Amino acid sequence: MTTQESFLIEGGHSLHGSVRCSGAKNSILPLVAAAIAVRDTVTFQNVPDISDLQSLLTLIQAMGVKVVSFKDAELVLDTRGPIATRVENTNGYSLRGTQTLVGALLAREHRAMLPSLGGCNIGARPIDLHIKGLRAMGTQFEWREGYLVGQAPALKACDVYLDFPSVGATENLLLAASLAEGTTRIFNAAQEPEVYDLISFLNKAGARIVPVFPFGFRIEGVNELHGASHSIIGDRIEASTLMVATAITQGETKISGVDARHVWSVIAKLRETGAVVEVEGDDTVTVKGVPDYRSTDIRTLTFPGYPTDAQPQMTAYLTLAHGNSVVVESIFENRFGAILELERMGAHIKVADETAIIEGVDSLNSAIVQAKDLRGGSALVLAGLAAHGTTTVKSIYHIDRGYEALETKLAQLGGHVTRVNQMEA
Ligand code: UD1
């Protein structure tokens, strides 16, 4: 018997009040890798306390990085000492956030050894584009005893075209190119806000990166980077989750700490359903949900299109819309993991390949459901908030990977969500 944490969610309480978003999960993970390339003391503010970050910190401490302090959302790292180039999967937990350690280690030590990557169970998630780009810069790769081994005695600048604007591949190339000899250009680079956040930090640390029209970056390599301090952007996916949570409970909330330009697609889609969404100042969005909201269609795309990380939450919302909705998932091939569980709660959804067709129902019922991945898990929490009765969401360690105290924020808004320990056979 082992214990597992679950959420118990008493549905039917609409969300009201104000809440502030934490810093972005998808910023802090590559930023920690960037700190290694910097080889100095770095300070990050607005850092989310999420388990993916804790796992990454454990892993880099084993490599020789000093975590000087992590309190009040400020993280100080000292990466001046010797650093092991082999990344050990000590806790048996594979972490997609380690992918940018490749670029950082190659830039700093000219060598990197990584175990196979993990993260959410949402698709094959190959790293061919990372390898293609880093190879073009002079890295030799081979697989040795389950490790990807990269060696680059001298990283040389080059022109790289990404067949797909992969976030991780773009970040790895930005890191490697920052300390390479010459000027690198990345074409068809990812344009996600977290990529720009990484660039903003790297430039503060002495890198020379500029955007080039259209959709690329030019990186003039420098000999070394230096310590810097950086406050990371708000988490647009957490903001999107809270916005949809408000709409599905027909509540009214003010969500601050997020740049509204980063959540425009979600704002647009909520408005299409009839929800009232307004932007206040630079960093606040207000949401007012309405009863009998309309269906809509979404297609996930790279930024500024609708984010794949906010697709399961919108899918949960659309199960209760008036009419039929079509959701097309075009980024990850296996991101409908929450749908079977939503059906157990009374949702009507048909899935064919990358398309889900949702026939709106009048109500959802409570059930015992299982989080299978991070964002799918949060979608089940939203469904639970709107369902009749008390829903149990199991395996919430998936949710803790990327949300800082989700239940506390929802409770602050009047949601009835409690974390409990349950015995598992
Ligand atoms: C990052 C985010 C993740 C988000 C995703 C898309 C982090 C830690 N994670 O993941 O939350 O869902 O961006 O916005 O920042 N691909 C290839 N070959 C490659 C690389 C990617 O085929 O070498 C494919 C993937 O399988 C996927 C698509 O490209 O289908 C998008 O992946 P990518 O943009 O690389 O996402 P991640 O960086 O893994």
GROMACS .gro file of C-alpha atoms and ligand atoms in nm:
model
  464
    1MET     CA    1   0.000   0.000   0.000
    2THR     CA    2   0.127   0.349  -0.083
    3THR     CA    3  -0.029   0.688  -0.025
    4GLN     CA    4  -0.113   0.916  -0.314
    5GLU     CA    5  -0.238   1.267  -0.303
    6SER     CA    6  -0.572   1.352  -0.461
    7PHE     CA    7  -0.796   1.655  -0.486
    8LEU     CA    8  -1.150   1.639  -0.353
    9ILE     CA    9  -1.359   1.898  -0.535
   10GLU     CA   10  -1.707   1.991  -0.425
   11GLY     CA   11  -1.869   2.125  -0.740
   12GLY     CA   12  -2.118   2.405  -0.777
   13HIS     CA   13  -1.931   2.695  -0.616
   14SER     CA   14  -1.857   2.975  -0.859
   15LEU     CA   15  -1.523   3.154  -0.839
   16HIS     CA   16  -1.512   3.516  -0.724
   17GLY     CA   17  -1.236   3.755  -0.625
   18SER     CA   18  -0.879   3.828  -0.719
   19VAL     CA   19  -0.579   3.607  -0.768
   20ARG     CA   20  -0.222   3.656  -0.884
   21CYS     CA   21  -0.044   3.422  -1.123
   22SER     CA   22   0.295   3.275  -1.042
   23GLY     CA   23   0.594   3.295  -1.274
   24ALA     CA   24   0.599   3.080  -1.585
   25LYS     CA   25   0.693   2.713  -1.554
   26ASN     CA   26   0.813   2.708  -1.913
   27SER     CA   27   1.042   3.004  -1.845
   28ILE     CA   28   1.207   2.892  -1.526
   29LEU     CA   29   1.316   2.550  -1.654
   30PRO     CA   30   1.527   2.682  -1.949
   31LEU     CA   31   1.641   2.977  -1.735
   32VAL     CA   32   1.794   2.739  -1.481
   33ALA     CA   33   1.981   2.571  -1.767
   34ALA     CA   34   2.091   2.914  -1.891
   35ALA     CA   35   2.234   2.986  -1.545
   36ILE     CA   36   2.474   2.697  -1.600
   37ALA     CA   37   2.598   2.850  -1.926
   38VAL     CA   38   2.652   3.180  -1.744
   39ARG     CA   39   2.908   3.039  -1.494
   40ASP     CA   40   2.841   3.305  -1.229
   41THR     CA   41   2.581   3.398  -0.968
   42VAL     CA   42   2.234   3.455  -1.107
   43THR     CA   43   1.912   3.567  -0.941
   44PHE     CA   44   1.562   3.495  -1.067
   45GLN     CA   45   1.252   3.660  -0.927
   46ASN     CA   46   0.886   3.559  -0.961
   47VAL     CA   47   0.991   3.194  -0.955
   48PRO     CA   48   0.708   2.939  -0.921
   49ASP     CA   49   0.747   2.673  -0.651
   50ILE     CA   50   0.650   2.371  -0.863
   51SER     CA   51   0.772   2.014  -0.844
   52ASP     CA   52   0.931   2.020  -1.192
   53LEU     CA   53   1.159   2.299  -1.070
   54GLN     CA   54   1.237   2.114  -0.745
   55SER     CA   55   1.330   1.804  -0.948
   56LEU     CA   56   1.553   2.012  -1.176
   57LEU     CA   57   1.723   2.180  -0.879
   58THR     CA   58   1.794   1.842  -0.718
   59LEU     CA   59   1.941   1.724  -1.045
   60ILE     CA   60   2.169   2.026  -1.101
   61GLN     CA   61   2.283   2.028  -0.738
   62ALA     CA   62   2.408   1.673  -0.795
   63MET     CA   63   2.602   1.815  -1.093
   64GLY     CA   64   2.773   2.079  -0.878
   65VAL     CA   65   2.546   2.385  -0.899
   66LYS     CA   66   2.495   2.566  -0.568
   67VAL     CA   67   2.138   2.661  -0.487
   68VAL     CA   68   2.225   2.960  -0.270
   69SER     CA   69   1.865   3.032  -0.171
   70PHE     CA   70   1.508   2.984  -0.284
   71LYS     CA   71   1.258   3.181  -0.084
   72ASP     CA   72   0.980   3.434  -0.146
   73ALA     CA   73   0.982   3.344  -0.516
   74GLU     CA   74   1.349   3.443  -0.551
   75LEU     CA   75   1.601   3.182  -0.660
   76VAL     CA   76   1.975   3.242  -0.640
   77LEU     CA   77   2.210   3.000  -0.815
   78ASP     CA   78   2.588   2.992  -0.812
   79THR     CA   79   2.726   2.808  -1.114
   80ARG     CA   80   3.092   2.914  -1.083
   81GLY     CA   81   3.230   2.584  -0.953
   82PRO     CA   82   3.308   2.270  -1.150
   83ILE     CA   83   3.003   2.115  -1.315
   84ALA     CA   84   2.956   1.750  -1.410
   85THR     CA   85   2.859   1.711  -1.774
   86ARG     CA   86   2.668   1.391  -1.714
   87VAL     CA   87   2.309   1.450  -1.607
   88GLU     CA   88   2.204   1.170  -1.371
   89ASN     CA   89   1.845   1.066  -1.343
   90THR     CA   90   1.888   1.012  -0.969
   91ASN     CA   91   1.526   1.004  -0.857
   92GLY     CA   92   1.407   0.790  -1.147
   93TYR     CA   93   1.195   1.082  -1.258
   94SER     CA   94   1.258   1.189  -1.613
   95LEU     CA   95   1.208   1.555  -1.674
   96ARG     CA   96   1.147   1.723  -2.007
   97GLY     CA   97   1.281   2.042  -1.854
   98THR     CA   98   1.631   1.893  -1.870
   99GLN     CA   99   1.634   1.923  -2.250
  100THR     CA  100   1.794   2.269  -2.244
  101LEU     CA  101   2.081   2.140  -2.030
  102VAL     CA  102   2.224   2.002  -2.356
  103GLY     CA  103   2.275   2.346  -2.510
  104ALA     CA  104   2.395   2.494  -2.180
  105LEU     CA  105   2.651   2.219  -2.115
  106LEU     CA  106   2.776   2.218  -2.472
  107ALA     CA  107   2.817   2.596  -2.459
  108ARG     CA  108   3.003   2.585  -2.128
  109GLU     CA  109   3.185   2.249  -2.117
  110HIS     CA  110   3.173   2.137  -2.484
  111ARG     CA  111   3.026   1.809  -2.368
  112ALA     CA  112   2.686   1.687  -2.248
  113MET     CA  113   2.547   1.348  -2.146
  114LEU     CA  114   2.174   1.323  -2.091
  115PRO     CA  115   1.945   1.031  -2.010
  116SER     CA  116   1.632   0.996  -2.224
  117LEU     CA  117   1.388   1.279  -2.169
  118GLY     CA  118   1.052   1.257  -1.999
  119GLY     CA  119   0.786   1.509  -1.910
  120CYS     CA  120   0.419   1.474  -1.983
  121ASN     CA  121   0.287   1.163  -2.144
  122ILE     CA  122   0.138   1.352  -2.438
  123GLY     CA  123   0.325   1.222  -2.741
  124ALA     CA  124   0.651   1.091  -2.881
  125ARG     CA  125   0.834   1.421  -2.825
  126PRO     CA  126   1.142   1.350  -3.037
  127ILE     CA  127   1.451   1.574  -3.019
  128ASP     CA  128   1.564   1.543  -3.380
  129LEU     CA  129   1.543   1.920  -3.435
  130HIS     CA  130   1.762   1.992  -3.132
  131ILE     CA  131   2.016   1.742  -3.263
  132LYS     CA  132   1.998   1.872  -3.621
  133GLY     CA  133   2.069   2.229  -3.508
  134LEU     CA  134   2.345   2.144  -3.261
  135ARG     CA  135   2.508   1.913  -3.519
  136ALA     CA  136   2.511   2.200  -3.767
  137MET     CA  137   2.706   2.392  -3.502
  138GLY     CA  138   2.970   2.121  -3.487
  139THR     CA  139   2.840   1.883  -3.218
  140GLN     CA  140   2.886   1.509  -3.262
  141PHE     CA  141   2.612   1.299  -3.106
  142GLU     CA  142   2.587   0.932  -3.024
  143TRP     CA  143   2.372   0.718  -2.796
  144ARG     CA  144   2.580   0.535  -2.536
  145GLU     CA  145   2.425   0.307  -2.271
  146GLY     CA  146   2.095   0.496  -2.268
  147TYR     CA  147   2.259   0.837  -2.267
  148LEU     CA  148   2.269   1.092  -2.544
  149VAL     CA  149   2.633   1.200  -2.560
  150GLY     CA  150   2.718   1.526  -2.734
  151GLN     CA  151   3.071   1.657  -2.791
  152ALA     CA  152   3.162   1.989  -2.946
  153PRO     CA  153   3.529   2.082  -2.907
  154ALA     CA  154   3.444   2.416  -3.071
  155LEU     CA  155   3.090   2.538  -3.132
  156LYS     CA  156   3.075   2.720  -3.464
  157ALA     CA  157   2.804   2.961  -3.572
  158CYS     CA  158   2.585   2.864  -3.866
  159ASP     CA  159   2.247   2.920  -4.029
  160VAL     CA  160   1.984   2.677  -3.897
  161TYR     CA  161   1.635   2.626  -4.033
  162LEU     CA  162   1.396   2.444  -3.799
  163ASP     CA  163   1.145   2.223  -3.983
  164PHE     CA  164   0.904   2.305  -3.701
  165PRO     CA  165   0.938   2.602  -3.463
  166SER     CA  166   1.014   2.382  -3.161
  167VAL     CA  167   1.035   2.571  -2.832
  168GLY     CA  168   1.300   2.343  -2.681
  169ALA     CA  169   1.513   2.327  -2.996
  170THR     CA  170   1.506   2.707  -3.030
  171GLU     CA  171   1.610   2.746  -2.665
  172ASN     CA  172   1.894   2.495  -2.697
  173LEU     CA  173   2.025   2.671  -3.007
  174LEU     CA  174   2.003   3.013  -2.840
  175LEU     CA  175   2.213   2.881  -2.551
  176ALA     CA  176   2.474   2.712  -2.768
  177ALA     CA  177   2.495   3.001  -3.016
  178SER     CA  178   2.542   3.258  -2.738
  179LEU     CA  179   2.887   3.113  -2.666
  180ALA     CA  180   2.973   2.990  -3.018
  181GLU     CA  181   3.230   3.145  -3.247
  182GLY     CA  182   3.064   3.376  -3.502
  183THR     CA  183   2.708   3.478  -3.583
  184THR     CA  184   2.430   3.218  -3.588
  185ARG     CA  185   2.091   3.268  -3.747
  186ILE     CA  186   1.793   3.052  -3.652
  187PHE     CA  187   1.510   3.055  -3.905
  188ASN     CA  188   1.156   2.946  -3.826
  189ALA     CA  189   1.236   2.980  -3.457
  190ALA     CA  190   0.972   2.944  -3.185
  191GLN     CA  191   0.807   3.274  -3.090
  192GLU     CA  192   0.661   3.170  -2.755
  193PRO     CA  193   0.684   3.437  -2.482
  194GLU     CA  194   0.905   3.205  -2.276
  195VAL     CA  195   1.162   3.204  -2.558
  196TYR     CA  196   1.170   3.585  -2.543
  197ASP     CA  197   1.201   3.564  -2.165
  198LEU     CA  198   1.510   3.344  -2.205
  199ILE     CA  199   1.654   3.591  -2.457
  200SER     CA  200   1.585   3.879  -2.222
  201PHE     CA  201   1.783   3.706  -1.946
  202LEU     CA  202   2.067   3.599  -2.176
  203ASN     CA  203   2.107   3.952  -2.309
  204LYS     CA  204   2.123   4.084  -1.951
  205ALA     CA  205   2.399   3.827  -1.896
  206GLY     CA  206   2.598   3.963  -2.192
  207ALA     CA  207   2.462   3.763  -2.486
  208ARG     CA  208   2.392   3.936  -2.817
  209ILE     CA  209   2.062   3.810  -2.950
  210VAL     CA  210   1.827   4.006  -3.173
  211PRO     CA  211   1.505   3.902  -3.346
  212VAL     CA  212   1.521   3.902  -3.726
  213PHE     CA  213   1.216   3.941  -3.944
  214PRO     CA  214   1.035   3.714  -4.005
  215PHE     CA  215   1.040   3.473  -3.713
  216GLY     CA  216   1.406   3.418  -3.655
  217PHE     CA  217   1.692   3.520  -3.429
  218ARG     CA  218   2.047   3.638  -3.493
  219ILE     CA  219   2.298   3.551  -3.224
  220GLU     CA  220   2.644   3.699  -3.221
  221GLY     CA  221   2.857   3.464  -3.011
  222VAL     CA  222   3.049   3.608  -2.715
  223ASN     CA  223   3.343   3.463  -2.519
  224GLU     CA  224   3.166   3.453  -2.186
  225LEU     CA  225   2.846   3.544  -2.008
  226HIS     CA  226   2.820   3.706  -1.665
  227GLY     CA  227   2.584   3.706  -1.366
  228ALA     CA  228   2.250   3.883  -1.395
  229SER     CA  229   1.917   3.923  -1.222
  230HIS     CA  230   1.589   3.861  -1.399
  231SER     CA  231   1.221   3.863  -1.304
  232ILE     CA  232   1.040   3.599  -1.506
  233ILE     CA  233   0.713   3.652  -1.690
  234GLY     CA  234   0.380   3.544  -1.547
  235ASP     CA  235   0.254   3.198  -1.634
  236ARG     CA  236   0.012   3.238  -1.925
  237ILE     CA  237  -0.105   2.878  -1.891
  238GLU     CA  238  -0.185   2.917  -1.523
  239ALA     CA  239  -0.368   3.240  -1.613
  240SER     CA  240  -0.559   3.059  -1.889
  241THR     CA  241  -0.652   2.780  -1.649
  242LEU     CA  242  -0.788   3.030  -1.394
  243MET     CA  243  -0.974   3.221  -1.668
  244VAL     CA  244  -1.144   2.903  -1.789
  245ALA     CA  245  -1.210   2.796  -1.428
  246THR     CA  246  -1.394   3.125  -1.377
  247ALA     CA  247  -1.596   3.083  -1.695
  248ILE     CA  248  -1.693   2.719  -1.629
  249THR     CA  249  -1.826   2.811  -1.281
  250GLN     CA  250  -1.997   3.127  -1.411
  251GLY     CA  251  -1.793   3.327  -1.166
  252GLU     CA  252  -1.629   3.667  -1.184
  253THR     CA  253  -1.258   3.710  -1.114
  254LYS     CA  254  -0.965   3.940  -1.162
  255ILE     CA  255  -0.645   3.760  -1.259
  256SER     CA  256  -0.325   3.959  -1.232
  257GLY     CA  257   0.041   3.885  -1.295
  258VAL     CA  258   0.000   3.790  -1.661
  259ASP     CA  259   0.071   3.990  -1.975
  260ALA     CA  260  -0.266   4.000  -2.156
  261ARG     CA  261  -0.086   3.984  -2.494
  262HIS     CA  262   0.027   3.635  -2.395
  263VAL     CA  263  -0.330   3.508  -2.351
  264TRP     CA  264  -0.509   3.677  -2.642
  265SER     CA  265  -0.611   3.352  -2.809
  266VAL     CA  266  -0.771   3.228  -2.487
  267ILE     CA  267  -0.945   3.563  -2.431
  268ALA     CA  268  -1.077   3.551  -2.790
  269LYS     CA  269  -1.212   3.198  -2.754
  270LEU     CA  270  -1.378   3.268  -2.418
  271ARG     CA  271  -1.544   3.575  -2.570
  272GLU     CA  272  -1.672   3.364  -2.860
  273THR     CA  273  -1.858   3.151  -2.606
  274GLY     CA  274  -2.020   3.457  -2.452
  275ALA     CA  275  -1.795   3.506  -2.148
  276VAL     CA  276  -1.707   3.867  -2.075
  277VAL     CA  277  -1.330   3.916  -2.066
  278GLU     CA  278  -1.163   4.253  -2.022
  279VAL     CA  279  -0.801   4.362  -1.997
  280GLU     CA  280  -0.705   4.608  -1.723
  281GLY     CA  281  -0.369   4.780  -1.746
  282ASP     CA  282  -0.062   4.579  -1.843
  283ASP     CA  283  -0.102   4.268  -1.637
  284THR     CA  284  -0.461   4.203  -1.536
  285VAL     CA  285  -0.751   4.022  -1.699
  286THR     CA  286  -1.106   4.014  -1.565
  287VAL     CA  287  -1.339   3.730  -1.654
  288LYS     CA  288  -1.713   3.700  -1.606
  289GLY     CA  289  -1.869   3.368  -1.694
  290VAL     CA  290  -2.225   3.340  -1.824
  291PRO     CA  291  -2.487   3.064  -1.800
  292ASP     CA  292  -2.582   2.879  -2.123
  293TYR     CA  293  -2.261   2.975  -2.296
  294ARG     CA  294  -2.206   2.892  -2.661
  295SER     CA  295  -1.985   2.626  -2.820
  296THR     CA  296  -1.680   2.721  -3.025
  297ASP     CA  297  -1.401   2.550  -3.219
  298ILE     CA  298  -1.031   2.559  -3.139
  299ARG     CA  299  -0.716   2.447  -3.315
  300THR     CA  300  -0.391   2.441  -3.121
  301LEU     CA  301  -0.104   2.622  -3.288
  302THR     CA  302   0.232   2.768  -3.204
  303PHE     CA  303   0.226   3.116  -3.045
  304PRO     CA  304   0.034   3.341  -3.096
  305GLY     CA  305  -0.216   3.069  -3.189
  306TYR     CA  306  -0.418   2.884  -2.928
  307PRO     CA  307  -0.172   2.706  -2.692
  308THR     CA  308  -0.170   2.329  -2.670
  309ASP     CA  309  -0.107   2.365  -2.296
  310ALA     CA  310  -0.448   2.530  -2.253
  311GLN     CA  311  -0.638   2.290  -2.480
  312PRO     CA  312  -0.753   2.030  -2.222
  313GLN     CA  313  -0.893   2.303  -1.994
  314MET     CA  314  -1.093   2.454  -2.284
  315THR     CA  315  -1.209   2.104  -2.381
  316ALA     CA  316  -1.347   2.058  -2.027
  317TYR     CA  317  -1.523   2.396  -2.053
  318LEU     CA  318  -1.679   2.313  -2.391
  319THR     CA  319  -1.835   1.991  -2.256
  320LEU     CA  320  -2.094   2.219  -2.090
  321ALA     CA  321  -2.141   2.460  -2.382
  322HIS     CA  322  -2.464   2.497  -2.575
  323GLY     CA  323  -2.401   2.318  -2.906
  324ASN     CA  324  -2.118   2.122  -3.066
  325SER     CA  325  -1.751   2.218  -3.056
  326VAL     CA  326  -1.458   2.088  -3.258
  327VAL     CA  327  -1.114   2.080  -3.096
  328VAL     CA  328  -0.814   2.006  -3.319
  329GLU     CA  329  -0.485   1.928  -3.143
  330SER     CA  330  -0.213   1.992  -3.397
  331ILE     CA  331   0.097   2.016  -3.173
  332PHE     CA  332   0.104   1.691  -2.972
  333GLU     CA  333  -0.046   1.367  -3.102
  334ASN     CA  334  -0.157   1.231  -2.765
  335ARG     CA  335  -0.311   1.520  -2.580
  336PHE     CA  336  -0.665   1.396  -2.528
  337GLY     CA  337  -0.577   1.195  -2.215
  338ALA     CA  338  -0.841   1.370  -2.004
  339ILE     CA  339  -1.126   1.295  -2.242
  340LEU     CA  340  -1.200   0.941  -2.120
  341GLU     CA  341  -1.216   1.077  -1.767
  342LEU     CA  342  -1.444   1.364  -1.874
  343GLU     CA  343  -1.675   1.106  -2.032
  344ARG     CA  344  -1.692   0.930  -1.696
  345MET     CA  345  -1.828   1.260  -1.564
  346GLY     CA  346  -2.102   1.263  -1.829
  347ALA     CA  347  -1.934   1.453  -2.114
  348HIS     CA  348  -2.015   1.354  -2.474
  349ILE     CA  349  -1.698   1.357  -2.681
  350LYS     CA  350  -1.589   1.167  -2.993
  351VAL     CA  351  -1.221   1.152  -3.082
  352ALA     CA  352  -1.079   1.070  -3.423
  353ASP     CA  353  -0.703   1.113  -3.455
  354GLU     CA  354  -0.623   1.475  -3.375
  355THR     CA  355  -0.984   1.589  -3.358
  356ALA     CA  356  -1.231   1.586  -3.069
  357ILE     CA  357  -1.597   1.659  -3.133
  358ILE     CA  358  -1.777   1.771  -2.822
  359GLU     CA  359  -2.153   1.765  -2.791
  360GLY     CA  360  -2.239   2.003  -2.508
  361VAL     CA  361  -2.438   1.852  -2.218
  362ASP     CA  362  -2.648   2.028  -1.952
  363SER     CA  363  -2.445   1.908  -1.655
  364LEU     CA  364  -2.150   1.695  -1.544
  365ASN     CA  365  -2.169   1.449  -1.257
  366SER     CA  366  -1.901   1.383  -0.999
  367ALA     CA  367  -1.673   1.081  -1.037
  368ILE     CA  368  -1.338   0.941  -0.931
  369VAL     CA  369  -1.104   1.037  -1.213
  370GLN     CA  370  -0.734   1.011  -1.278
  371ALA     CA  371  -0.496   1.286  -1.388
  372LYS     CA  372  -0.279   1.138  -1.664
  373ASP     CA  373  -0.074   1.444  -1.745
  374LEU     CA  374  -0.023   1.797  -1.618
  375ARG     CA  375  -0.272   2.002  -1.820
  376GLY     CA  376  -0.521   1.718  -1.858
  377GLY     CA  377  -0.515   1.695  -1.478
  378SER     CA  378  -0.602   2.062  -1.440
  379ALA     CA  379  -0.887   2.016  -1.691
  380LEU     CA  380  -1.036   1.752  -1.460
  381VAL     CA  381  -1.015   1.995  -1.169
  382LEU     CA  382  -1.212   2.250  -1.372
  383ALA     CA  383  -1.472   1.987  -1.463
  384GLY     CA  384  -1.496   1.898  -1.092
  385LEU     CA  385  -1.559   2.262  -1.000
  386ALA     CA  386  -1.861   2.265  -1.233
  387ALA     CA  387  -1.993   1.913  -1.166
  388HIS     CA  388  -2.272   1.811  -0.929
  389GLY     CA  389  -2.134   1.644  -0.617
  390THR     CA  390  -1.779   1.573  -0.504
  391THR     CA  391  -1.521   1.471  -0.762
  392THR     CA  392  -1.194   1.301  -0.673
  393VAL     CA  393  -0.899   1.374  -0.900
  394LYS     CA  394  -0.626   1.117  -0.839
  395SER     CA  395  -0.253   1.130  -0.927
  396ILE     CA  396  -0.230   1.503  -0.873
  397TYR     CA  397   0.149   1.483  -0.871
  398HIS     CA  398   0.105   1.551  -1.244
  399ILE     CA  399  -0.066   1.881  -1.160
  400ASP     CA  400   0.195   1.975  -0.899
  401ARG     CA  401   0.464   1.950  -1.168
  402GLY     CA  402   0.350   2.276  -1.320
  403TYR     CA  403   0.101   2.459  -1.095
  404GLU     CA  404   0.205   2.631  -0.773
  405ALA     CA  405  -0.058   2.542  -0.512
  406LEU     CA  406  -0.349   2.529  -0.757
  407GLU     CA  407  -0.590   2.429  -0.482
  408THR     CA  408  -0.488   2.728  -0.266
  409LYS     CA  409  -0.552   2.972  -0.550
  410LEU     CA  410  -0.888   2.814  -0.632
  411ALA     CA  411  -0.983   2.813  -0.261
  412GLN     CA  412  -0.888   3.182  -0.242
  413LEU     CA  413  -1.151   3.237  -0.513
  414GLY     CA  414  -1.415   3.036  -0.327
  415GLY     CA  415  -1.363   2.700  -0.497
  416HIS     CA  416  -1.399   2.397  -0.268
  417VAL     CA  417  -1.083   2.200  -0.343
  418THR     CA  418  -0.893   2.003  -0.080
  419ARG     CA  419  -0.577   1.800  -0.101
  420VAL     CA  420  -0.604   1.461   0.066
  421ASN     CA  421  -0.377   1.160   0.112
  422GLN     CA  422  -0.534   0.836  -0.002
  423MET     CA  423  -0.414   0.480   0.034
  424GLU     CA  424  -0.351   0.301  -0.296
  425ALA     CA  425  -0.338  -0.075  -0.336
  426UD1     C1  426   0.748   2.317  -2.468
  426UD1     C2  427   0.679   2.331  -2.335
  426UD1     C3  428   0.545   2.256  -2.337
  426UD1     C4  429   0.460   2.303  -2.455
  426UD1     C5  430   0.539   2.296  -2.585
  426UD1     C6  431   0.462   2.353  -2.704
  426UD1     C7  432   0.868   2.347  -2.183
  426UD1     C8  433   0.945   2.284  -2.072
  426UD1     N1  434   0.764   2.273  -2.233
  426UD1     O1  435   0.776   2.179  -2.487
  426UD1     O2  436   0.477   2.282  -2.215
  426UD1     O3  437   0.346   2.220  -2.465
  426UD1     O4  438   0.663   2.368  -2.572
  426UD1     O5  439   0.428   2.486  -2.679
  426UD1     O6  440   0.894   2.460  -2.223
  426UD1     N2  441   0.923   1.813  -3.205
  426UD1     C9  442   0.988   1.734  -3.297
  426UD1     N3  443   1.125   1.730  -3.293
  426UD1    C10  444   1.198   1.801  -3.203
  426UD1    C11  445   1.131   1.882  -3.111
  426UD1    C12  446   0.993   1.886  -3.113
  426UD1     O7  447   0.924   1.668  -3.379
  426UD1     O8  448   1.321   1.791  -3.206
  426UD1    C13  449   0.775   1.817  -3.204
  426UD1    C14  450   0.717   1.762  -3.075
  426UD1     O9  451   0.707   1.621  -3.078
  426UD1    C15  452   0.583   1.830  -3.071
  426UD1    C16  453   0.613   1.967  -3.132
  426UD1    O10  454   0.734   1.951  -3.205
  426UD1    O11  455   0.492   1.762  -3.150
  426UD1    C17  456   0.628   2.078  -3.029
  426UD1    O12  457   0.738   2.051  -2.945
  426UD1     P1  458   0.827   2.166  -2.879
  426UD1    O13  459   0.784   2.299  -2.928
  426UD1    O14  460   0.970   2.126  -2.894
  426UD1    O15  461   0.784   2.151  -2.727
  426UD1     P2  462   0.877   2.134  -2.600
  426UD1    O16  463   0.992   2.229  -2.608
  426UD1    O17  464   0.904   1.990  -2.576
   0.00000   0.00000   0.00000
